[in-house]
XYZ file of N, CA and C in Angstrom:
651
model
N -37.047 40.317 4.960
C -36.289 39.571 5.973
C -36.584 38.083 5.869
N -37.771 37.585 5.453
C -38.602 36.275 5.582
C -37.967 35.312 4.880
N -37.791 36.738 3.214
C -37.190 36.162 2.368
C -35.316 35.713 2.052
N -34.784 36.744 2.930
C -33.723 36.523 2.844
C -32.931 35.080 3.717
N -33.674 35.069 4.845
C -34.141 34.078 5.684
C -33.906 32.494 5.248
N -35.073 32.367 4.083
C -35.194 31.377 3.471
C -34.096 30.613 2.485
N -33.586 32.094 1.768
C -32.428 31.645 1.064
C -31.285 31.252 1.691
N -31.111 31.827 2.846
C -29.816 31.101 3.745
C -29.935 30.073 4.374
N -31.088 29.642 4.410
C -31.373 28.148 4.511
C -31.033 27.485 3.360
N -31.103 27.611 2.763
C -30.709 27.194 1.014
C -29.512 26.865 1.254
N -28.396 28.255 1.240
C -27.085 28.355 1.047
C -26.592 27.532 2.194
N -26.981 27.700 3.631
C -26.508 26.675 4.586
C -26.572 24.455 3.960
N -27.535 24.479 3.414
C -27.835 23.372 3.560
C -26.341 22.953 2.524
N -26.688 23.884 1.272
C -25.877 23.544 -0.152
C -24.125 23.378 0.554
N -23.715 24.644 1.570
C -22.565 23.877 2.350
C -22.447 23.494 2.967
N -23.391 22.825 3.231
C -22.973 21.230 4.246
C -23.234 19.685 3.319
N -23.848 20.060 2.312
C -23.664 18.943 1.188
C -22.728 19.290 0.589
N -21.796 20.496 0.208
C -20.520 20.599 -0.415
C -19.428 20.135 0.332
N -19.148 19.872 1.930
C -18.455 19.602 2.567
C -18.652 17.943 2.383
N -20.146 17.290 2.549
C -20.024 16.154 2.707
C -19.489 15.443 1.195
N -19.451 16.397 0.256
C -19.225 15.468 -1.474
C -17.857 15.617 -1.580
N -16.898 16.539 -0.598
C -15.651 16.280 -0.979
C -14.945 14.768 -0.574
N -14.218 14.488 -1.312
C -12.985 13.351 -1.252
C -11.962 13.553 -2.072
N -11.075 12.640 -1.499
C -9.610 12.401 -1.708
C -9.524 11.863 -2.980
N -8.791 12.863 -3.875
C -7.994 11.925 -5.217
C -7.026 10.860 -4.665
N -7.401 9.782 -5.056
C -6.267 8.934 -4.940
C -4.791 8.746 -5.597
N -4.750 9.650 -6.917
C -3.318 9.982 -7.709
C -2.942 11.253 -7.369
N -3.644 12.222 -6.594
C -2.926 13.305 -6.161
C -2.673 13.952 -4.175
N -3.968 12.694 -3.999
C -3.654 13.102 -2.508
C -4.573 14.179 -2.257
N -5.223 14.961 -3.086
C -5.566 16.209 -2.546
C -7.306 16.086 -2.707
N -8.058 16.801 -2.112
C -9.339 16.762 -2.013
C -9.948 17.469 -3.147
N -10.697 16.794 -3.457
C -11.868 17.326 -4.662
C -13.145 16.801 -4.074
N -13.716 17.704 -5.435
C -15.430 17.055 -5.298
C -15.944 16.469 -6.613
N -16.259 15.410 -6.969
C -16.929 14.720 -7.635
C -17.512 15.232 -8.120
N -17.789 14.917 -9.583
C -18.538 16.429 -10.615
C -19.445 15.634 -10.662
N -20.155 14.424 -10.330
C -21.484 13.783 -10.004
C -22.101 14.593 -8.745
N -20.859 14.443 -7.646
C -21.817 15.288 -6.066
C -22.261 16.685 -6.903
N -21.142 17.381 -7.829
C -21.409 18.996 -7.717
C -22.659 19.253 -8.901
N -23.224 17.982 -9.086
C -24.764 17.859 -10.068
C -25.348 17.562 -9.313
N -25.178 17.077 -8.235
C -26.201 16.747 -7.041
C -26.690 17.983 -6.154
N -25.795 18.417 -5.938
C -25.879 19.690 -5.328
C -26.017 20.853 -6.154
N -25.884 20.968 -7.176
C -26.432 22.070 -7.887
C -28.340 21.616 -7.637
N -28.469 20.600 -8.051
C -29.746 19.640 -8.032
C -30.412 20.183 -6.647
N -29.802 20.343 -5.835
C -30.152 20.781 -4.304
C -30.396 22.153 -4.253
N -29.780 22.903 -4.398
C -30.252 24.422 -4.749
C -30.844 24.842 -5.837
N -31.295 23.988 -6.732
C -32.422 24.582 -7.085
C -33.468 24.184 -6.865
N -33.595 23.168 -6.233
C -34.584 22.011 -5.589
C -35.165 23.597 -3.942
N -33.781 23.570 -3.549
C -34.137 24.610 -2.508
C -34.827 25.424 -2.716
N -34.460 26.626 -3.905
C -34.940 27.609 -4.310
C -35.905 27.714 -4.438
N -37.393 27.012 -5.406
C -37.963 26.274 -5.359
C -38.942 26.612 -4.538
N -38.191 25.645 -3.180
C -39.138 24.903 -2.017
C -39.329 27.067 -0.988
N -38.348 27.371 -0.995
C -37.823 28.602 -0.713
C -39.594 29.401 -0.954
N -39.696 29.629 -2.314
C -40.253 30.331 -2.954
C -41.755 29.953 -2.294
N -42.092 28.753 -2.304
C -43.493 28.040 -2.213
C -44.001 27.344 -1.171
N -42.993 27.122 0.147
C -43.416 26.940 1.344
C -42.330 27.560 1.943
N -41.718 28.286 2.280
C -40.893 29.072 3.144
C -39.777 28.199 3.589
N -39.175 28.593 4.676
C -37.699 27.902 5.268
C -37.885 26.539 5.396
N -39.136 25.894 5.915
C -38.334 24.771 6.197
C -39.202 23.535 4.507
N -39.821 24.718 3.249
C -39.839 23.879 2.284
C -38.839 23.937 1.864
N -37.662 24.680 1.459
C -36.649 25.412 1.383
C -35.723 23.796 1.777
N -36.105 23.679 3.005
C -35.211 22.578 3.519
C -35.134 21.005 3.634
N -36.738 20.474 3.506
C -36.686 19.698 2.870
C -36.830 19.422 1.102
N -37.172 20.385 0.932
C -36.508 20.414 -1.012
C -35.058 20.031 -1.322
N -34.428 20.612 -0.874
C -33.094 20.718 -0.547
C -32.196 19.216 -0.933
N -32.798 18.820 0.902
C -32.160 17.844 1.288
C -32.897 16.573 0.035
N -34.126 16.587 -0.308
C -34.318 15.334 -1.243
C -33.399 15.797 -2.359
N -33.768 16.655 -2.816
C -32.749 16.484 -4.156
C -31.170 16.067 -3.940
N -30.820 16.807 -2.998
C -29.384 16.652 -2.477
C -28.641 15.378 -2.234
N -29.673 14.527 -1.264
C -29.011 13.656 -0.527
C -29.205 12.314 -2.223
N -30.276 12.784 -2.701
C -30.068 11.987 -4.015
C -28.706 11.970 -4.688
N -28.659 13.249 -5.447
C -27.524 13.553 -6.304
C -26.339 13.148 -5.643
N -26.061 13.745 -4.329
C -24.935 13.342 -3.291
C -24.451 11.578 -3.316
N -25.606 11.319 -3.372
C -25.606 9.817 -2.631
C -25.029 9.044 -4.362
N -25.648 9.243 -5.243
C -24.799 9.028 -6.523
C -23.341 9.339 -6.934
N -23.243 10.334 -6.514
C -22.070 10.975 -6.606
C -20.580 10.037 -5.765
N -21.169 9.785 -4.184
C -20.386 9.145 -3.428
C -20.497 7.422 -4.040
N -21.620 7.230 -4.552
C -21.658 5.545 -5.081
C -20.453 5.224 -6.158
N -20.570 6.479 -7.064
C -19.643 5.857 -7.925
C -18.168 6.440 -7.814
N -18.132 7.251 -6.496
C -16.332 7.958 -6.096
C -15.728 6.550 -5.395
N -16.661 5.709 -4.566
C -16.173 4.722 -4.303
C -15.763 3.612 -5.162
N -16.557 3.798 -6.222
C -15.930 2.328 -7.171
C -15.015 2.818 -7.971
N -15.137 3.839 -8.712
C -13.685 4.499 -9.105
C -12.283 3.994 -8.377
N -12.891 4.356 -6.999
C -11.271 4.372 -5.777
C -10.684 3.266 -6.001
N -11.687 2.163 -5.847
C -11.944 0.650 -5.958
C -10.927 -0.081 -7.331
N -11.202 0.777 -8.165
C -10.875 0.315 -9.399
C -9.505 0.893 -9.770
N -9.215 1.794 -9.125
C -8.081 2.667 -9.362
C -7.206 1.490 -8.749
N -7.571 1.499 -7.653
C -6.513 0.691 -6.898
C -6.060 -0.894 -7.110
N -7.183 -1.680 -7.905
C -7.182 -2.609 -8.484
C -6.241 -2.857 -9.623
N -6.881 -1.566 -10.558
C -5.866 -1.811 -11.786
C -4.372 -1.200 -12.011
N -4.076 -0.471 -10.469
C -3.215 0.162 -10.715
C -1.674 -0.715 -11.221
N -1.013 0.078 -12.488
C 0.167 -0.812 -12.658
C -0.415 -2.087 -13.819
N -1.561 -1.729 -14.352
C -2.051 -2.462 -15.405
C -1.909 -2.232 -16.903
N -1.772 -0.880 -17.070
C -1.639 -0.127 -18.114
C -3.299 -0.067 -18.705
N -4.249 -0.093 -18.044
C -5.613 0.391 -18.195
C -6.012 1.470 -17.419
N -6.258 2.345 -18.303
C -6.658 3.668 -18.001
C -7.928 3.783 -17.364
N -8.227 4.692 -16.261
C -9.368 4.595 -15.461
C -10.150 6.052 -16.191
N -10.472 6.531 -16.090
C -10.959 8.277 -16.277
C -12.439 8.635 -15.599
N -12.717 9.269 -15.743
C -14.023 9.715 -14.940
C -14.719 11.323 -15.404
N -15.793 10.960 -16.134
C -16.267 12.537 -16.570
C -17.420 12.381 -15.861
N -18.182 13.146 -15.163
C -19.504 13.268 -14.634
C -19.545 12.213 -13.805
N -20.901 11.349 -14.147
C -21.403 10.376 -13.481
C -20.889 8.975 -14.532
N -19.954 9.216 -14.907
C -19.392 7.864 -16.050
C -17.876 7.738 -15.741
N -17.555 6.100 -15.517
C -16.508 5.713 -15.410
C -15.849 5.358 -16.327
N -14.959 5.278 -16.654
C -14.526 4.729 -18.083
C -12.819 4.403 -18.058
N -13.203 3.096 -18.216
C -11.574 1.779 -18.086
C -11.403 1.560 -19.966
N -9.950 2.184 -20.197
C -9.837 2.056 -21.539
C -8.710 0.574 -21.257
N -8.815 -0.311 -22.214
C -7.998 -1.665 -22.169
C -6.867 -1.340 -23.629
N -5.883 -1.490 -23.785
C -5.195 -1.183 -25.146
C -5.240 -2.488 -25.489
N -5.200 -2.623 -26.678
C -5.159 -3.741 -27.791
C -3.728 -4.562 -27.256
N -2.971 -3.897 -26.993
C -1.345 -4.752 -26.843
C -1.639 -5.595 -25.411
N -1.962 -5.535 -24.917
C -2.261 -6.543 -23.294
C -3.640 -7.201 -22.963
N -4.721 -6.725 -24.502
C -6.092 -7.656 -24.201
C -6.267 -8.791 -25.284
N -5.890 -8.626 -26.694
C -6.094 -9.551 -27.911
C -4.757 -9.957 -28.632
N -4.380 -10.615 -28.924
C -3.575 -10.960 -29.926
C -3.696 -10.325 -31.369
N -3.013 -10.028 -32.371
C -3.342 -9.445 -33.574
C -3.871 -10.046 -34.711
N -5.556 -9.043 -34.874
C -6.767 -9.841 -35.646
C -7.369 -10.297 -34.818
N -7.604 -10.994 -33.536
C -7.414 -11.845 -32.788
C -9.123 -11.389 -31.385
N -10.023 -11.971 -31.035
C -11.113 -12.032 -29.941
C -10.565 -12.900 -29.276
N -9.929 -13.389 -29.183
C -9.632 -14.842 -27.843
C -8.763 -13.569 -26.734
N -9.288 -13.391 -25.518
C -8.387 -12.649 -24.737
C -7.356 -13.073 -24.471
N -5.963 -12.318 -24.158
C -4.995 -13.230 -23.876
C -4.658 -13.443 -22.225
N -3.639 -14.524 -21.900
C -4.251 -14.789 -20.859
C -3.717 -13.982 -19.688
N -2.494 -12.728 -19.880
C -2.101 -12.200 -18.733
C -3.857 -11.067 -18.161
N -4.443 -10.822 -19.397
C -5.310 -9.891 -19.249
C -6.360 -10.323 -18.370
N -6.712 -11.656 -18.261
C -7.768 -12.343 -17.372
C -7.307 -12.083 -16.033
N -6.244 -11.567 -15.696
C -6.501 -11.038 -14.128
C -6.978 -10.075 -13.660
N -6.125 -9.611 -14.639
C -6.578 -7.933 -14.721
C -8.815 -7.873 -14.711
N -9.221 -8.695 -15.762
C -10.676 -8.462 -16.369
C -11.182 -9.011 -14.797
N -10.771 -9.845 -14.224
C -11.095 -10.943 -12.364
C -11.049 -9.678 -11.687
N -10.421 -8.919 -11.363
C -10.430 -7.652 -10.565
C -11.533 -6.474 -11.128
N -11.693 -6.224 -12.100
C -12.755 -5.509 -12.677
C -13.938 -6.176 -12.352
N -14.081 -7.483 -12.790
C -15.487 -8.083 -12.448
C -15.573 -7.925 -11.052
N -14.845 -8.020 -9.790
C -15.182 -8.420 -8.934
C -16.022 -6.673 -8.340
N -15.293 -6.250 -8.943
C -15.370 -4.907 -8.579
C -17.175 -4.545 -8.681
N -17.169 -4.801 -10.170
C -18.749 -4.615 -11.316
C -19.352 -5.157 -10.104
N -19.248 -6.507 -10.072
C -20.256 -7.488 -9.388
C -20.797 -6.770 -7.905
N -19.808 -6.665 -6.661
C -20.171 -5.908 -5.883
C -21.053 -4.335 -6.407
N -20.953 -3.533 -7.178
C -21.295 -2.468 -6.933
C -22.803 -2.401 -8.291
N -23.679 -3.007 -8.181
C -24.681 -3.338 -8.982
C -25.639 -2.639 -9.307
N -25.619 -0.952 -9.028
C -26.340 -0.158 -9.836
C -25.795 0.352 -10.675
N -25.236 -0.069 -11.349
C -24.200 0.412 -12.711
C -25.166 -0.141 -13.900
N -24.991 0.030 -15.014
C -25.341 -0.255 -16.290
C -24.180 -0.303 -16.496
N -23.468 -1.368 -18.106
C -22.119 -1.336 -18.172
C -22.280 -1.591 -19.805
N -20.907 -0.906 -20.343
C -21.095 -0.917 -22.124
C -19.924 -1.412 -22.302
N -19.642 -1.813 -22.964
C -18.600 -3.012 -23.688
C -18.199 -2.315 -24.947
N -17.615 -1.634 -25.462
C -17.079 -0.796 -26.790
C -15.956 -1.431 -27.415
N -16.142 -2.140 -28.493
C -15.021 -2.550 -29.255
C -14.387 -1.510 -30.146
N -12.889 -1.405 -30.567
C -12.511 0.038 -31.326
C -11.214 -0.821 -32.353
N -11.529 -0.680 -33.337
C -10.237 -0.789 -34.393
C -9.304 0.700 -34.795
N -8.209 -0.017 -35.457
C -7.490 0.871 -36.169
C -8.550 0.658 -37.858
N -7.839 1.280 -38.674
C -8.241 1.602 -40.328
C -7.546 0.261 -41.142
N -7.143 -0.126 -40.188
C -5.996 -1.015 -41.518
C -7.033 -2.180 -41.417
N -6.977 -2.864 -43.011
C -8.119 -3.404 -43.469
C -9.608 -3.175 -43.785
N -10.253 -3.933 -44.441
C -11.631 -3.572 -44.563
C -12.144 -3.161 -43.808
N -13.532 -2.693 -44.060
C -14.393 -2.036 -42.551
C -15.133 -2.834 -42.514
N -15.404 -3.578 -42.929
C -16.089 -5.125 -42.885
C -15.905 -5.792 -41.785
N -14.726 -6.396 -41.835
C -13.353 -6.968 -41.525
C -13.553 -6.470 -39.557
N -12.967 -4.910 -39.866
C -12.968 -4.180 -38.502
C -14.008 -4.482 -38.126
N -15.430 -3.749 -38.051
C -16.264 -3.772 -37.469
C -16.709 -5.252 -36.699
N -16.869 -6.027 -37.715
C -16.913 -7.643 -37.277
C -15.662 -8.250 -36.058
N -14.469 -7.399 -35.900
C -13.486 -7.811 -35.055
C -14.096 -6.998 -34.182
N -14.363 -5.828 -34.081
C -14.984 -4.868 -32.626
C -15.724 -5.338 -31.794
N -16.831 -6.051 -32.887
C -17.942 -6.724 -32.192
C -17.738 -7.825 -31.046
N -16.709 -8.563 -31.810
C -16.518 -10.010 -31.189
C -15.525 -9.727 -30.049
N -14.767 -8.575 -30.025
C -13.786 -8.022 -28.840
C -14.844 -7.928 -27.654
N -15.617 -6.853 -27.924
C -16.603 -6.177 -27.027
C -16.891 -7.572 -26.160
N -17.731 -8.172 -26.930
C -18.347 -9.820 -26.604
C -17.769 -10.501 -25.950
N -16.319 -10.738 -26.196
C -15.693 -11.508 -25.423
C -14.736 -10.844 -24.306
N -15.090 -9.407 -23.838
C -14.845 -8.314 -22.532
C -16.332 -8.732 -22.082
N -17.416 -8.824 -22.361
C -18.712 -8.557 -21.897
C -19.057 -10.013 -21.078
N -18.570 -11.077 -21.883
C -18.543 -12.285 -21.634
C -17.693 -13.072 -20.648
N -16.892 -12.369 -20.487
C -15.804 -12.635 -19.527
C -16.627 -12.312 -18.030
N -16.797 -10.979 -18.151
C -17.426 -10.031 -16.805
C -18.472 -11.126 -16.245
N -19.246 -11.950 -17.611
C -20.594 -11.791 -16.915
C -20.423 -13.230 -15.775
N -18.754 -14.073 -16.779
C -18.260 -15.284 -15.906
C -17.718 -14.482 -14.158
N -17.624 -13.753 -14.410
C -17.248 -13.241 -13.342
C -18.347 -12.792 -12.169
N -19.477 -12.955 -12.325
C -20.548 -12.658 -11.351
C -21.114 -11.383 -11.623
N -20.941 -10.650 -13.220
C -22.093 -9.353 -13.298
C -22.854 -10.072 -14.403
N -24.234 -9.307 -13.966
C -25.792 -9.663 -14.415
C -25.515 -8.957 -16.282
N -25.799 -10.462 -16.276
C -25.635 -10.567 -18.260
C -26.693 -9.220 -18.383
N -27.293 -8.720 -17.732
C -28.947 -7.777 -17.997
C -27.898 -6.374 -17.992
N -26.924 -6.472 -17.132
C -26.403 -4.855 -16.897
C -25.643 -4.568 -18.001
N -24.801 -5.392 -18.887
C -23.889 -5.500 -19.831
C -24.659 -5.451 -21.416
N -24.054 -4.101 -21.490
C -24.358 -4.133 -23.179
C -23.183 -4.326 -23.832
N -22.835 -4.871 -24.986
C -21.507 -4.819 -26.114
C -21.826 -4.351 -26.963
N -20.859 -3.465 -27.783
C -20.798 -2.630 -28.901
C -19.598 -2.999 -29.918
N -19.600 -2.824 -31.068
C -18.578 -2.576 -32.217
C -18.370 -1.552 -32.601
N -17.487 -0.272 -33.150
C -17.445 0.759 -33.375
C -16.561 0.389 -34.857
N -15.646 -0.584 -34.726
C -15.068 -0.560 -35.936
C -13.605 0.195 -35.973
N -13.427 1.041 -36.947
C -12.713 1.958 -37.066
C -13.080 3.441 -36.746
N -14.404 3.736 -36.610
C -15.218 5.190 -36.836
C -15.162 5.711 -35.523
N -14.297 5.484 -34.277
C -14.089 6.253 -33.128
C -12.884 6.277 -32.901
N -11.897 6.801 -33.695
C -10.270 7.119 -33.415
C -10.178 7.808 -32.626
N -9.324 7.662 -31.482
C -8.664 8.791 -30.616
C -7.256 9.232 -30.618
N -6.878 8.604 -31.869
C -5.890 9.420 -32.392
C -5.585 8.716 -34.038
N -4.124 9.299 -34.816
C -3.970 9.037 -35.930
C -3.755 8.121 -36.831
N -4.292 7.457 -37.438
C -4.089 5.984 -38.108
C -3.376 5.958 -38.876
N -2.150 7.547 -38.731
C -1.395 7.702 -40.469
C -0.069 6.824 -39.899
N 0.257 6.786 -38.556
C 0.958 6.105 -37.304
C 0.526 4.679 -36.912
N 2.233 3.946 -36.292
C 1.919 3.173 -35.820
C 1.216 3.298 -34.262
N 2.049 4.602 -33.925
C 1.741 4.515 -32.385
C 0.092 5.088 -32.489
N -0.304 5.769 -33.234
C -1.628 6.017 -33.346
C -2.614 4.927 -33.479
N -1.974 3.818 -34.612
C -3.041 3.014 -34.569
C -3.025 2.225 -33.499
N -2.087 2.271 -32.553
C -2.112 1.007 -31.617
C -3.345 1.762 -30.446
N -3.294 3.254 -30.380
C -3.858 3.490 -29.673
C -5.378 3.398 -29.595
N -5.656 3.112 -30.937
C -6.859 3.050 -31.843
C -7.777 1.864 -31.230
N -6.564 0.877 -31.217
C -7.089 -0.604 -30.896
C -7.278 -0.872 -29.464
N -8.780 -0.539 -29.026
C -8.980 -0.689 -27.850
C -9.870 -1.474 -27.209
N -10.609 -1.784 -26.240
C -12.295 -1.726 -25.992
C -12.146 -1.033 -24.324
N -13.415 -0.560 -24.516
C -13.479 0.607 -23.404
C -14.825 0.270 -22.337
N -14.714 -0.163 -21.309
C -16.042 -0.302 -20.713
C -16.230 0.916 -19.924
N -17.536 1.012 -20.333
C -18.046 2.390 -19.647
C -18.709 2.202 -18.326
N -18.837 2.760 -17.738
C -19.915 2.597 -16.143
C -20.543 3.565 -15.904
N -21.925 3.494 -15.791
C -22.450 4.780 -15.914
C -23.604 3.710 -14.441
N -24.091 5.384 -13.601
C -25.507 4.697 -13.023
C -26.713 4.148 -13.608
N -27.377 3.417 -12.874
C -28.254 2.696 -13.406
C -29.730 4.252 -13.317
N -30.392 4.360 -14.344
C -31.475 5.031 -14.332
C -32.861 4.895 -13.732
């Protein structure tokens, strides 16, 4: 009985942190849960289980709640800047996406560089002013700067253009009020296609840079 006891302390706590991690998609209207909260809360029941096993109901319950209100509290940090950003760039033609605890704003080559080209162009600097402002407010992020070519030309050539893309996305942000310390830049070159370079429409898709947002560790 003691034991069964304990575990429904568990299961109580885990749905009332499943209730508090749901929110609203903003492109569909409909409620989800953040696959950051539902690592938080997995994080919580076994944190419970645990506490369950080795001090009874109420270790059970504060086990729980630390792991929980952690994972939770990550989970809701970065559902808000997502929202934030969604709504910012919406109508930009920059893609927002979201896997786990990582944000990720893809920029296409046709509305950030000119061709061959690191000098940003200048409709894109509004667009990059709304992202920064965004970064800047929400400052437990770490942030990656990914430059991406198509195949056409040397890999010399590419890689050296990735670099200087990344750099001058990374460089922009940091004019914008985020901490040069949170911002890493990368070159990838040609060697991360997300689609076919035998195409034009492939390679355009090729030509990107992608800032990632992930929590700070």
């Amino acid at each position: 009985m003691a034991q069964r006891f304990k575990f429904a302390t568990v299961a109580a706590l885990a749905a009332a942190l499943a209730a508090s991690a749901c929110t609203t998609n903003p492109q569909t209207g409909q409620q989800e849960m953040s696959k950051t909260a539902m690592y938080g809360l997995g994080a919580a029941a076994t944190c419970g289980i645990v506490g369950a096993l080795t001090h009874g109901g109420k270790g059970a319950r504060n086990a729980a709640l630390g792991c929980g209100v952690v994972g939770a509290g990550v989970g809701a940090y970065m559902d808000h800047q997502e929202k934030l950003l969604r709504e910012k760039l919406a109508g930009s033609q920059v893609q927002v996406s979201r896997d786990g605890d990582q944000i990720k704003l893809v920029m296409p080559d046709n509305i950030t560089f000119a061709l061959n080209s690191a000098e940003l162009r200048p409709d894109v600097r509004k667009t990059l002013d709304d992202v920064g402002r965004v970064l800047a407010q929400y400052t437990d992020t770490s942030i990656t700067v990914a430059g991406h070519t198509d195949s056409t030309g040397t890999l010399q050539l590419n890689q050296a253009l990735s670099e200087r893309r990344a750099a001058s996305v990374g460089n922009y942000l940091q004019g914008q009020g985020v901490a040069a310390a949170r911002i890493r830049t990368v070159g990838f070159g040609p060697n991360q296609p997300v689609a076919s370079n035998t195409t034009a429409e492939g390679r355009a898709k090729n030509r990107r840079v992608e800032i990632n947002i992930t929590p700070k560790t």
